mmCIF file of C-alpha atoms (C1' of nucleotides) in Angstrom:
data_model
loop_
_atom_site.group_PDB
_atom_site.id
_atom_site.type_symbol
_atom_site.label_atom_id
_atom_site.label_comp_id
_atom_site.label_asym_id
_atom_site.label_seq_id
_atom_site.Cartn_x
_atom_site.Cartn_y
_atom_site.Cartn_z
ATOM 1 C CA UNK A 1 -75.784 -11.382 -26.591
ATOM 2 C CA UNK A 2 -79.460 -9.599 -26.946
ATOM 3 C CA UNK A 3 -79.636 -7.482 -30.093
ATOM 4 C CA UNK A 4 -78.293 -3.894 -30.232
ATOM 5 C CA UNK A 5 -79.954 -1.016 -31.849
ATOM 6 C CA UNK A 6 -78.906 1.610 -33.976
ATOM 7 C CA UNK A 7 -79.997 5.098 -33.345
ATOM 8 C CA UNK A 8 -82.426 4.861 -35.736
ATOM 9 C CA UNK A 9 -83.794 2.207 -34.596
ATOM 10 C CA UNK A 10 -83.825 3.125 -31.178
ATOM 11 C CA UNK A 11 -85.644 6.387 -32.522
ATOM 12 C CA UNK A 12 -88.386 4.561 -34.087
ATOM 13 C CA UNK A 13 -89.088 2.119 -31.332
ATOM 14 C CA UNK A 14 -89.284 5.020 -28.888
ATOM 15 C CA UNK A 15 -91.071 7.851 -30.882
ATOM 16 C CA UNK A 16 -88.397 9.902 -30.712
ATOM 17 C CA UNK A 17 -85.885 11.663 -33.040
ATOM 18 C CA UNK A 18 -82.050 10.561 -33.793
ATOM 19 C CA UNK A 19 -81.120 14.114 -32.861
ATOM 20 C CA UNK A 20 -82.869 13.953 -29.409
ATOM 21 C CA UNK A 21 -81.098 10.910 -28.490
ATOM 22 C CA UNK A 22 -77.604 12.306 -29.478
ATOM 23 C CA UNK A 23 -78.834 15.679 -27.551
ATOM 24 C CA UNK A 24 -79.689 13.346 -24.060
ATOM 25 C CA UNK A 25 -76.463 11.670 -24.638
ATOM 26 C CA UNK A 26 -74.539 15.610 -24.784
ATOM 27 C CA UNK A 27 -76.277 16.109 -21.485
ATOM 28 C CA UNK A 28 -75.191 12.551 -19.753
ATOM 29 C CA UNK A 29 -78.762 10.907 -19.808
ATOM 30 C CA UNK A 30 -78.438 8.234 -22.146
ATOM 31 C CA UNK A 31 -75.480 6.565 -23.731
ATOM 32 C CA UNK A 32 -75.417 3.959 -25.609
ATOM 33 C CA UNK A 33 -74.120 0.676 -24.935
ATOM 34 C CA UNK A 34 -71.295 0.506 -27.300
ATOM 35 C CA UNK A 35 -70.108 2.497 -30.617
ATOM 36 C CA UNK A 36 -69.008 0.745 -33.462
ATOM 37 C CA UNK A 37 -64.755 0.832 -34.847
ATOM 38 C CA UNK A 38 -66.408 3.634 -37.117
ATOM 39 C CA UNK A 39 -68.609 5.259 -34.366
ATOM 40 C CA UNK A 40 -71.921 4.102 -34.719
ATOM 41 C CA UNK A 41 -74.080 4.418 -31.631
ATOM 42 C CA UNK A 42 -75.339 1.079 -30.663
ATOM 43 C CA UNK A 43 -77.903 0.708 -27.722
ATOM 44 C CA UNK A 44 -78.925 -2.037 -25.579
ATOM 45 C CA UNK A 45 -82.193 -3.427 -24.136
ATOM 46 C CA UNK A 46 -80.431 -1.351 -20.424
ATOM 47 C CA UNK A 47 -80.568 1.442 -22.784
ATOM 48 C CA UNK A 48 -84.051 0.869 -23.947
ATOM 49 C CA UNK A 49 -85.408 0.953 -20.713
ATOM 50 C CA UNK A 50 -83.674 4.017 -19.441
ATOM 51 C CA UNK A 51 -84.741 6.211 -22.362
ATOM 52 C CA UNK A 52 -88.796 4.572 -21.135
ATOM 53 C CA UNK A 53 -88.104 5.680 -18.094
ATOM 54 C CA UNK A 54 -86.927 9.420 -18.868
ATOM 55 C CA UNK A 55 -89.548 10.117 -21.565
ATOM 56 C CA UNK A 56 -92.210 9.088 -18.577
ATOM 57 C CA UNK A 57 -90.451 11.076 -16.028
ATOM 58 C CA UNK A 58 -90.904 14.086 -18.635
ATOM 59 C CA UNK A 59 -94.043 13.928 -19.908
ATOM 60 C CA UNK A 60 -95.162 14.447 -15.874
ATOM 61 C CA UNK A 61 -93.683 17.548 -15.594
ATOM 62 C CA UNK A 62 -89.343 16.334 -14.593
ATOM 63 C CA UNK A 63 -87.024 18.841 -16.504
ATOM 64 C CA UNK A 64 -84.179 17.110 -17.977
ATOM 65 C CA UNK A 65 -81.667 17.644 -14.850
ATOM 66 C CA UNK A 66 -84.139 16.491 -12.513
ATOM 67 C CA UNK A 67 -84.227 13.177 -14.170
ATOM 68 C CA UNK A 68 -80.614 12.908 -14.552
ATOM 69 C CA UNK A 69 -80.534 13.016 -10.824
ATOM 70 C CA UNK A 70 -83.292 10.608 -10.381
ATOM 71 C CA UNK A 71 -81.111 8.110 -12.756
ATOM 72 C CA UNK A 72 -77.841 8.847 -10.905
ATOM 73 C CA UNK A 73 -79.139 7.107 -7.737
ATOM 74 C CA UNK A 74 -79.207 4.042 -9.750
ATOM 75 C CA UNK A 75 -76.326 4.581 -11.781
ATOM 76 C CA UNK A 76 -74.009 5.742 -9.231
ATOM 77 C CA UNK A 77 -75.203 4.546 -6.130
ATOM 78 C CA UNK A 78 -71.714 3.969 -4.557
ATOM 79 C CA UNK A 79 -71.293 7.550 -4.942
ATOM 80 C CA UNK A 80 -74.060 8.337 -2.390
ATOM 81 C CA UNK A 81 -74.216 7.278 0.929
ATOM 82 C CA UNK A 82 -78.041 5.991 2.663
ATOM 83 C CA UNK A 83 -78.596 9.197 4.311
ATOM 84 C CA UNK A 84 -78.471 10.964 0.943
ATOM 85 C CA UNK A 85 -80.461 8.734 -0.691
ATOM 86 C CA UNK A 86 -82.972 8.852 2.138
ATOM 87 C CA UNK A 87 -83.312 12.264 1.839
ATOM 88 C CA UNK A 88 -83.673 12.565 -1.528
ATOM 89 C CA UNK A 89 -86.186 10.314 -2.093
ATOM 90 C CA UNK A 90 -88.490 11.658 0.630
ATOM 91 C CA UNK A 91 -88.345 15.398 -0.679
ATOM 92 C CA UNK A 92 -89.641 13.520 -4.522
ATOM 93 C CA UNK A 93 -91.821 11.195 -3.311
ATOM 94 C CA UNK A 94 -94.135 14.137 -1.331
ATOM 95 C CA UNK A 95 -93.436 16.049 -5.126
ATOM 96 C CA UNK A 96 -94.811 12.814 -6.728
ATOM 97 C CA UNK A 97 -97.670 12.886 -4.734
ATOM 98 C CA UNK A 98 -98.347 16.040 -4.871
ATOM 99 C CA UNK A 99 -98.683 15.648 -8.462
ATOM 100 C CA UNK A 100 -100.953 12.290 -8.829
ATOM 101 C CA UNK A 101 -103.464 14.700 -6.277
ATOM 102 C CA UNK A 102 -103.234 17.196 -8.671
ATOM 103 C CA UNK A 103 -104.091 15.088 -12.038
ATOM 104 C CA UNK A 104 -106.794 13.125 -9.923
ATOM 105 C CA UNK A 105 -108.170 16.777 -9.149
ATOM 106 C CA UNK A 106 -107.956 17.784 -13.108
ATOM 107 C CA UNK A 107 -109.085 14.125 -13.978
ATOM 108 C CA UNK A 108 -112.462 14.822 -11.458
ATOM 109 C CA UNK A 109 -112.728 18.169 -13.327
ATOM 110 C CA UNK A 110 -112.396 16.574 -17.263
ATOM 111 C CA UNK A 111 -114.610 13.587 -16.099
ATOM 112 C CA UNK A 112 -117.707 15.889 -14.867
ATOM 113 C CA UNK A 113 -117.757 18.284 -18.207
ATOM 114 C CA UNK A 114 -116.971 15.069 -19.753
ATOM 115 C CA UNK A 115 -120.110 13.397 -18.613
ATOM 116 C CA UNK A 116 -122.737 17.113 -18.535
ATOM 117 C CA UNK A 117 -122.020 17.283 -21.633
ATOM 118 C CA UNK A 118 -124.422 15.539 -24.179
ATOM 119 C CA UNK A 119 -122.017 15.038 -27.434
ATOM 120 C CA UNK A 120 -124.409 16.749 -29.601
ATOM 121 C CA UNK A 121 -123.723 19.371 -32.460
ATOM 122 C CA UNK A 122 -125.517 22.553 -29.878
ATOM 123 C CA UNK A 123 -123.420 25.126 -28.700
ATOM 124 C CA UNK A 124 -121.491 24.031 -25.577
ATOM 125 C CA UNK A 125 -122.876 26.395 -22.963
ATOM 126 C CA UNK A 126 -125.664 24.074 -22.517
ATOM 127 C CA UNK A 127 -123.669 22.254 -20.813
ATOM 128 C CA UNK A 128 -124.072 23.768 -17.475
ATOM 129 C CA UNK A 129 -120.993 21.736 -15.702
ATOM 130 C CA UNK A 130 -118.721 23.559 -17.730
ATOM 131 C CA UNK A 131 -117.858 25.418 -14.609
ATOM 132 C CA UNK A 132 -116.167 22.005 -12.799
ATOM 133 C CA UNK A 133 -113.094 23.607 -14.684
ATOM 134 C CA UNK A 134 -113.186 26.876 -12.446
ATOM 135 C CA UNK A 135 -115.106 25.180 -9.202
ATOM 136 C CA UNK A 136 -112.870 27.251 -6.378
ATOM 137 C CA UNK A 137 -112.805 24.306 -4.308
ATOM 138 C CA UNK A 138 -111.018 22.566 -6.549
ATOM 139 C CA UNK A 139 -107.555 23.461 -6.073
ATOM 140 C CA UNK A 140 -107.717 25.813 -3.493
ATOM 141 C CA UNK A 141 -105.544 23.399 -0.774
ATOM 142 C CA UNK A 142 -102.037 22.714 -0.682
ATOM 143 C CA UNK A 143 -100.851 25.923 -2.749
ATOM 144 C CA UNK A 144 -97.208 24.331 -1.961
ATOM 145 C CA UNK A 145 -94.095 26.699 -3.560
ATOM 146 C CA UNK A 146 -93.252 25.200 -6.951
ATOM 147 C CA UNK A 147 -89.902 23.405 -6.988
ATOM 148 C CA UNK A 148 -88.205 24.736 -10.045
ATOM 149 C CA UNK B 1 -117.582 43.480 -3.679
ATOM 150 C CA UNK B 2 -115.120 41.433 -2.704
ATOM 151 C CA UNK B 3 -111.734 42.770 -2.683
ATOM 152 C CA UNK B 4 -109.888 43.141 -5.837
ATOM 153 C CA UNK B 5 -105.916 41.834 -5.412
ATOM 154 C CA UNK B 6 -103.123 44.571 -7.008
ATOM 155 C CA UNK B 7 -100.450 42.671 -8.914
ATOM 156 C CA UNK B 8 -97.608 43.008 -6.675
ATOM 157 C CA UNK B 9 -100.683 41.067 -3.904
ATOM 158 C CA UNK B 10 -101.742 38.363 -5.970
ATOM 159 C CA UNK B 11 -98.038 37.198 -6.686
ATOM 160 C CA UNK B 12 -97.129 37.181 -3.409
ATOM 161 C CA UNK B 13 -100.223 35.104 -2.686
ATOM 162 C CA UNK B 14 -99.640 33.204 -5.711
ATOM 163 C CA UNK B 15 -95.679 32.779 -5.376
ATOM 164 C CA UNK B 16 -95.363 33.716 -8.311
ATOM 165 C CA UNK B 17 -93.238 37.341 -10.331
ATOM 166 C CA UNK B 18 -95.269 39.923 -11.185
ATOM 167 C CA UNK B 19 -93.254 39.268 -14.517
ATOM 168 C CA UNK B 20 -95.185 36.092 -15.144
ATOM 169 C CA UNK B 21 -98.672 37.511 -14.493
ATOM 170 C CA UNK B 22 -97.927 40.260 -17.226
ATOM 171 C CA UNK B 23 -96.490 37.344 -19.124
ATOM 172 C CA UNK B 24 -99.322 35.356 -18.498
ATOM 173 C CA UNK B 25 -101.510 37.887 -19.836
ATOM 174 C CA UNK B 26 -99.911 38.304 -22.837
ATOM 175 C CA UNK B 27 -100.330 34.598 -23.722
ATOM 176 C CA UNK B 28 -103.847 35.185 -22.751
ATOM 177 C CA UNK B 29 -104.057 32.816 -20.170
ATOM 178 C CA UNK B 30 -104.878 35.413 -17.078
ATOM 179 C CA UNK B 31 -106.280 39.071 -17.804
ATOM 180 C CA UNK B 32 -106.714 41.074 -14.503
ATOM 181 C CA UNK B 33 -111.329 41.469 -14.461
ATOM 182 C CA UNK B 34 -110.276 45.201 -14.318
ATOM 183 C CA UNK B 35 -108.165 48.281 -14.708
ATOM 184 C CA UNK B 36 -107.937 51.519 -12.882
ATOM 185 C CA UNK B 37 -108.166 54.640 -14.738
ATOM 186 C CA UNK B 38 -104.370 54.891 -13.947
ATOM 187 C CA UNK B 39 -103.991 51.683 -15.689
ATOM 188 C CA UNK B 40 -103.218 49.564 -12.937
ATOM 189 C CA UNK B 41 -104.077 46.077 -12.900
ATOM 190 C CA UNK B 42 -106.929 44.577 -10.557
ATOM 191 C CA UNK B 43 -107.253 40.535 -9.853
ATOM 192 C CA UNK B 44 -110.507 39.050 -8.404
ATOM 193 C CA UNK B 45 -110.883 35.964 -6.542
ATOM 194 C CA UNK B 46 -112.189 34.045 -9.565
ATOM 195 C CA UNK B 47 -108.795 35.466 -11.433
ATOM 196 C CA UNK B 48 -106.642 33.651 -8.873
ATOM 197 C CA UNK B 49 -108.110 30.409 -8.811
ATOM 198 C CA UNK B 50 -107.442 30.500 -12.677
ATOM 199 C CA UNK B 51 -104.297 30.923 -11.666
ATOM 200 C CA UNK B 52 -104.100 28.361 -8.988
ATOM 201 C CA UNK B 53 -105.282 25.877 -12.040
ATOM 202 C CA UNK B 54 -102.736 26.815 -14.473
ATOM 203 C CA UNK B 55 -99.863 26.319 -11.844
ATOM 204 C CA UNK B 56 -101.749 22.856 -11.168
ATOM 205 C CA UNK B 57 -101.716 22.411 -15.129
ATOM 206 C CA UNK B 58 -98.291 23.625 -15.523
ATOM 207 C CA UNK B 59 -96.612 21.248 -12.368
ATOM 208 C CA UNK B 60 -97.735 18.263 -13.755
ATOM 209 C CA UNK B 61 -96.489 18.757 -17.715
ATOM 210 C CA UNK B 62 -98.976 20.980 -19.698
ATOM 211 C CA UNK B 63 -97.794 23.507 -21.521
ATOM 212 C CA UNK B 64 -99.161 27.151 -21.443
ATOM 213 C CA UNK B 65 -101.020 26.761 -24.685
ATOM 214 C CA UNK B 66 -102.700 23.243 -23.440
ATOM 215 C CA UNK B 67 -103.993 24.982 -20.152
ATOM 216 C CA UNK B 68 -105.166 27.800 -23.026
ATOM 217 C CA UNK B 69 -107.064 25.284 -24.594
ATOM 218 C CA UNK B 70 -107.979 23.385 -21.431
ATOM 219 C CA UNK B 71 -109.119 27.208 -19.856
ATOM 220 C CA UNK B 72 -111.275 27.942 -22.953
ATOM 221 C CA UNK B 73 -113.566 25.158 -22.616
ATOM 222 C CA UNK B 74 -114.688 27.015 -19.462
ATOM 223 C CA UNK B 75 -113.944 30.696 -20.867
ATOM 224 C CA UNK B 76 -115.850 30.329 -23.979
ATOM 225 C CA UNK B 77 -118.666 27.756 -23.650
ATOM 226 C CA UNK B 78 -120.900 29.294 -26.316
ATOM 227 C CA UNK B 79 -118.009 29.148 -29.336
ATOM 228 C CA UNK B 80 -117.651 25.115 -28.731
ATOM 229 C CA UNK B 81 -120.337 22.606 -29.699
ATOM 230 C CA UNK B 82 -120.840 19.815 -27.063
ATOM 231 C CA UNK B 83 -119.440 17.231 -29.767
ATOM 232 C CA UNK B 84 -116.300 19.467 -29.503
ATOM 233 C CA UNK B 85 -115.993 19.479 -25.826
ATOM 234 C CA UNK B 86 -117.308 15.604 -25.191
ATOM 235 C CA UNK B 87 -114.065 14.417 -27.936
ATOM 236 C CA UNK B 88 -111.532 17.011 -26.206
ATOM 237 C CA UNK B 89 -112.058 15.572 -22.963
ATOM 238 C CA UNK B 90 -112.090 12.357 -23.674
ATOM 239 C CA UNK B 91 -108.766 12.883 -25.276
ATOM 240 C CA UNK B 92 -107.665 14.922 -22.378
ATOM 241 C CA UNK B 93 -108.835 12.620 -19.613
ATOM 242 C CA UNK B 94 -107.370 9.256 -21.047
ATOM 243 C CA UNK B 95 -103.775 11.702 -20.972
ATOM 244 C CA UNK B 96 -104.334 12.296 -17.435
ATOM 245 C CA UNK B 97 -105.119 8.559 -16.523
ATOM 246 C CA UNK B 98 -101.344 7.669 -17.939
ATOM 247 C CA UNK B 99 -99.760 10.254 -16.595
ATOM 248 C CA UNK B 100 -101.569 9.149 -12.945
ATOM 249 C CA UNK B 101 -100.096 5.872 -13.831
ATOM 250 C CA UNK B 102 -97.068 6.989 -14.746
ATOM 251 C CA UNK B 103 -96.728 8.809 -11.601
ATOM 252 C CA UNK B 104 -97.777 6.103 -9.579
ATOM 253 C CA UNK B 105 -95.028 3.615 -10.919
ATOM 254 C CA UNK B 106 -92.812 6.218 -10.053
ATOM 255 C CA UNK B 107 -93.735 6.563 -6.819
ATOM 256 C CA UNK B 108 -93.526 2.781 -6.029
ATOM 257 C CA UNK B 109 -90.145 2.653 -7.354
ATOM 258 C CA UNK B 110 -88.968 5.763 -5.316
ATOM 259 C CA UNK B 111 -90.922 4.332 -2.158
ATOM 260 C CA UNK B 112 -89.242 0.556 -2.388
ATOM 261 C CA UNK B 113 -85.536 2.851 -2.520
ATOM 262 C CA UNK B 114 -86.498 4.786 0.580
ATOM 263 C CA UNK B 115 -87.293 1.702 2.255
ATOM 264 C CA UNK B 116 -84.707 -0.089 1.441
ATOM 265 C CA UNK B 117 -82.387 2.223 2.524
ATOM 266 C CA UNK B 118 -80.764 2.176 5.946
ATOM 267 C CA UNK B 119 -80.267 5.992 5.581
ATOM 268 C CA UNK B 120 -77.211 6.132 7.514
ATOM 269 C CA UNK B 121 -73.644 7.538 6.659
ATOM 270 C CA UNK B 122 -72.326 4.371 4.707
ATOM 271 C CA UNK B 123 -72.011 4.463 0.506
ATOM 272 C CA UNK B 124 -75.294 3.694 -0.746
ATOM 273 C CA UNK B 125 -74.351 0.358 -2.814
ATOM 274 C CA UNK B 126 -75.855 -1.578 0.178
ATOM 275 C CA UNK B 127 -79.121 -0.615 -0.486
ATOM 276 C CA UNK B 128 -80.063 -3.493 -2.726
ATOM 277 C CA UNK B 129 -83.085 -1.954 -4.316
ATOM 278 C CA UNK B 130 -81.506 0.696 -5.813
ATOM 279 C CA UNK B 131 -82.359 -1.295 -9.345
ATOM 280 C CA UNK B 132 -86.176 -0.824 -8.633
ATOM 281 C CA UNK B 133 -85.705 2.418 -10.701
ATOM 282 C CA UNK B 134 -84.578 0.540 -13.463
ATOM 283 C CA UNK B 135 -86.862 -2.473 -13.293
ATOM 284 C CA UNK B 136 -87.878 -3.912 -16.606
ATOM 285 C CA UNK B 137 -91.174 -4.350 -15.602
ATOM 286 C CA UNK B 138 -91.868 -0.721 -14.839
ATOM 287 C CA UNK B 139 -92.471 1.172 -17.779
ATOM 288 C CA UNK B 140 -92.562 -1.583 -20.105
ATOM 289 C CA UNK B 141 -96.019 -1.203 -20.719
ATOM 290 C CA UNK B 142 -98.106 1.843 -22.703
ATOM 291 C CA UNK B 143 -95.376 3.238 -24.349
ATOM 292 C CA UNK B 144 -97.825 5.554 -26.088
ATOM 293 C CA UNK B 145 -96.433 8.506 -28.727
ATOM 294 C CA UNK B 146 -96.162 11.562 -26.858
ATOM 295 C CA UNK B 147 -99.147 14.312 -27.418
ATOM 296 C CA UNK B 148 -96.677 17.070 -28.406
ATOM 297 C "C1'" DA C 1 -69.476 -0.699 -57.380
ATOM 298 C "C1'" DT C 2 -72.549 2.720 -56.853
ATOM 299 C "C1'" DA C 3 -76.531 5.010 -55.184
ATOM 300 C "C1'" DA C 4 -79.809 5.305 -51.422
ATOM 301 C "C1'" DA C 5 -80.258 5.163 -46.794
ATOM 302 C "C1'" DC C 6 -78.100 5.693 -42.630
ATOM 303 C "C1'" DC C 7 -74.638 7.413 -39.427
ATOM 304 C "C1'" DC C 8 -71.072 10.980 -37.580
ATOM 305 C "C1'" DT C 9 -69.583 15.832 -35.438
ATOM 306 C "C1'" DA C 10 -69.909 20.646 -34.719
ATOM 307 C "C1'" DA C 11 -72.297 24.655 -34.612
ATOM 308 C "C1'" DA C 12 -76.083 27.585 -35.296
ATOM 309 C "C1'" DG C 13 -80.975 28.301 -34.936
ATOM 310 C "C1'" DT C 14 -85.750 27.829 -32.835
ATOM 311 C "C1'" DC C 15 -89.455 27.747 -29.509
ATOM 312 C "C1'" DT C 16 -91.241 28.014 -24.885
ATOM 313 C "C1'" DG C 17 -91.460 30.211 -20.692
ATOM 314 C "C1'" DC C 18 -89.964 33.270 -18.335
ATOM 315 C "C1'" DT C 19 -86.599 37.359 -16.321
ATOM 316 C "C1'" DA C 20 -84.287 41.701 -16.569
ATOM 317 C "C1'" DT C 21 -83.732 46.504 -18.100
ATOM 318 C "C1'" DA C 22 -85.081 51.149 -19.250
ATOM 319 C "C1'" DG C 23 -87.792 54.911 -18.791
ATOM 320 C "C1'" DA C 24 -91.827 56.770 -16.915
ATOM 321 C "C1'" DG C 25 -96.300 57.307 -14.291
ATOM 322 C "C1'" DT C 26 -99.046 56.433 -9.603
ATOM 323 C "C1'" DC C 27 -99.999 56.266 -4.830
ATOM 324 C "C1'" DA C 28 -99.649 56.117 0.303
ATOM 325 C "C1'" DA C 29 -97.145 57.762 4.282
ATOM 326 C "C1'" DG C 30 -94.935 61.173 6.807
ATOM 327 C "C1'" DC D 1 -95.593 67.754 -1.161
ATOM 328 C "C1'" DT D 2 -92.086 64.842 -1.602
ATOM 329 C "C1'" DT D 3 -89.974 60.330 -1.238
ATOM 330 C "C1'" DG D 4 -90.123 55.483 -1.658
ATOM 331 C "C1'" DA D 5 -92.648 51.546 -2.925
ATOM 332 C "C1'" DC D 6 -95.403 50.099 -6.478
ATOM 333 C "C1'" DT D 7 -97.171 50.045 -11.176
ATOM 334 C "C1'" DC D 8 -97.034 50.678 -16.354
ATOM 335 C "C1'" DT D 9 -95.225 49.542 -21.416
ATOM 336 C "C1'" DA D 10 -91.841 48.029 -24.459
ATOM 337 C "C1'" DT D 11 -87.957 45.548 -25.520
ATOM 338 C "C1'" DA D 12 -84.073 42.671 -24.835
ATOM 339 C "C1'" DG D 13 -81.975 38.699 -22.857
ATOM 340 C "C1'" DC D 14 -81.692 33.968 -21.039
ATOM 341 C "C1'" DA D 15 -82.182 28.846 -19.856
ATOM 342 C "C1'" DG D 16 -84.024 24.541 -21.214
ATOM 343 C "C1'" DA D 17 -84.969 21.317 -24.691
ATOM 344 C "C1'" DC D 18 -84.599 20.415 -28.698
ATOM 345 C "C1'" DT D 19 -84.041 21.031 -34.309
ATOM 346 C "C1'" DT D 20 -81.653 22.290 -38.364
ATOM 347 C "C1'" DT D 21 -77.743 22.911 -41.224
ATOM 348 C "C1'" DA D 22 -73.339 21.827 -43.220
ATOM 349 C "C1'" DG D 23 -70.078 18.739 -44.494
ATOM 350 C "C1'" DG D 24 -68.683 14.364 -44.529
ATOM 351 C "C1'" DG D 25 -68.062 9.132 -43.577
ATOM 352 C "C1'" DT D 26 -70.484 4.060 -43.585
ATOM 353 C "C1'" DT D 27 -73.631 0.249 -44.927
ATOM 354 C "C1'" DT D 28 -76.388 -2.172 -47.731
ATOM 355 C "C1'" DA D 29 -79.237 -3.398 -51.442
ATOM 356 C "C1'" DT D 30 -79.151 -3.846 -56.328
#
DNA sequence: ATAAACCCTAAAGTCTGCTATAGAGTCAAG
DNA sequence: CTTGACTCTATAGCAGACTTTAGGGTTTAT
């Protein structure tokens, strides 16, 4: 008997707008709870978390199906069988890897222009790290194909 | 005098269309270091490792005009004051730290599923852990606005 | 009991990031 | 010296992820 939200409130809690919540629901990521006699969306705490947990999976690079999928193993799990499951998780847990070596790469490359650089008002190209961006050891392993 | 890569080469090395190099250059984030007379476009090694970092950039959730912005700091050194560049990446490299962390609850939740999972031919509602995706706990936490 | 604030659907429009098409020039191999 | 693979520009089209518009109900505060 937790509180419900409406979709405004929903919105505001999650920095997001009304029309992006109706648009995930159109594409079978996020329903609410329950609708009011007169139609009103109303959301749960469930379908607090969910939302959380797509607008993460986005902002690191999931397109919208992508997460859908990720959401159906919990959703539907008696729809898949171990093996499946098994499978699937493997292949995205090597992608989310793949990606946390990436960001630490970038983060290594921010941090050392970050720290050459002395914060002053001179023109930028004292600061001679600037070229930890372009360093061609940087990112020159694991060239994997993109999954798209 | 190293060797200079023809489109068509530097795709296939880069797995990417030729399409999306032209594209790329349009958006001025990749312009070949030179031309033949017949107009033909020639890639050096420095051009594909910008490359390689914008596909980085790209895989984990920046968008083309970010990895602009991100590319100029290197491109254009002299137009940005050290102030400029020292606030940027801050910015830039407290984005990256969530989005590591982000990744990395991810990954736990993906890795207890895998685990938990037999993986043989039976319907997956056995695999108890299943709701470690949608643990409460997970994302709870830094719920910041989205840098759009 | 009425106006402001909020919600609904349906459909069209927008922006990003490509992808495809058309028409033409270039280049390497036989 | 021609044929087939490759390249060029310019333009149109497309998928994904929203955003806006139009027209209309619902709630709530005064």
């Amino acid at each position: 008997m937790t509180k419900l939200l409406k979709i405004g409130e929903l919105a505001k809690l999650s920095q997001v707008s009304v029309e992006t919540l109706r648009f995930y629901e159109t594409q079978g990521l996020l329903s609410p709870k329950t609708r009011s006699d007169s139609g009103y969306r109303f959301y749960s705490v469930d379908d607090q978390q969910r939302l959380q947990f797509i607008l993460h999976a986005k902002k690191v690079g999931f397109a919208l199906q992508e997460i859908k999928r990720l959401l159906s193993l919990k959703t539907d799990s008696s729809q898949h069988t171990c093996e499946e499951v098994k499978n699937y998780t493997g292949v995205k847990i090597r992608e989310v890897e793949a990606k946390i070596h990436d960001l630490q790469t970038m983060k290594q490359a921010l941090d050392s222009l970050h720290q050459a650089c002395c914060g002053g008002k001179e023109s930028a190209d004292h600061c001679t790290i600037l070229n930890s961006l372009g360093d061609p050891e940087l990112f020159s392993r694991h060239s994997s194909a993109n999954a798209h």
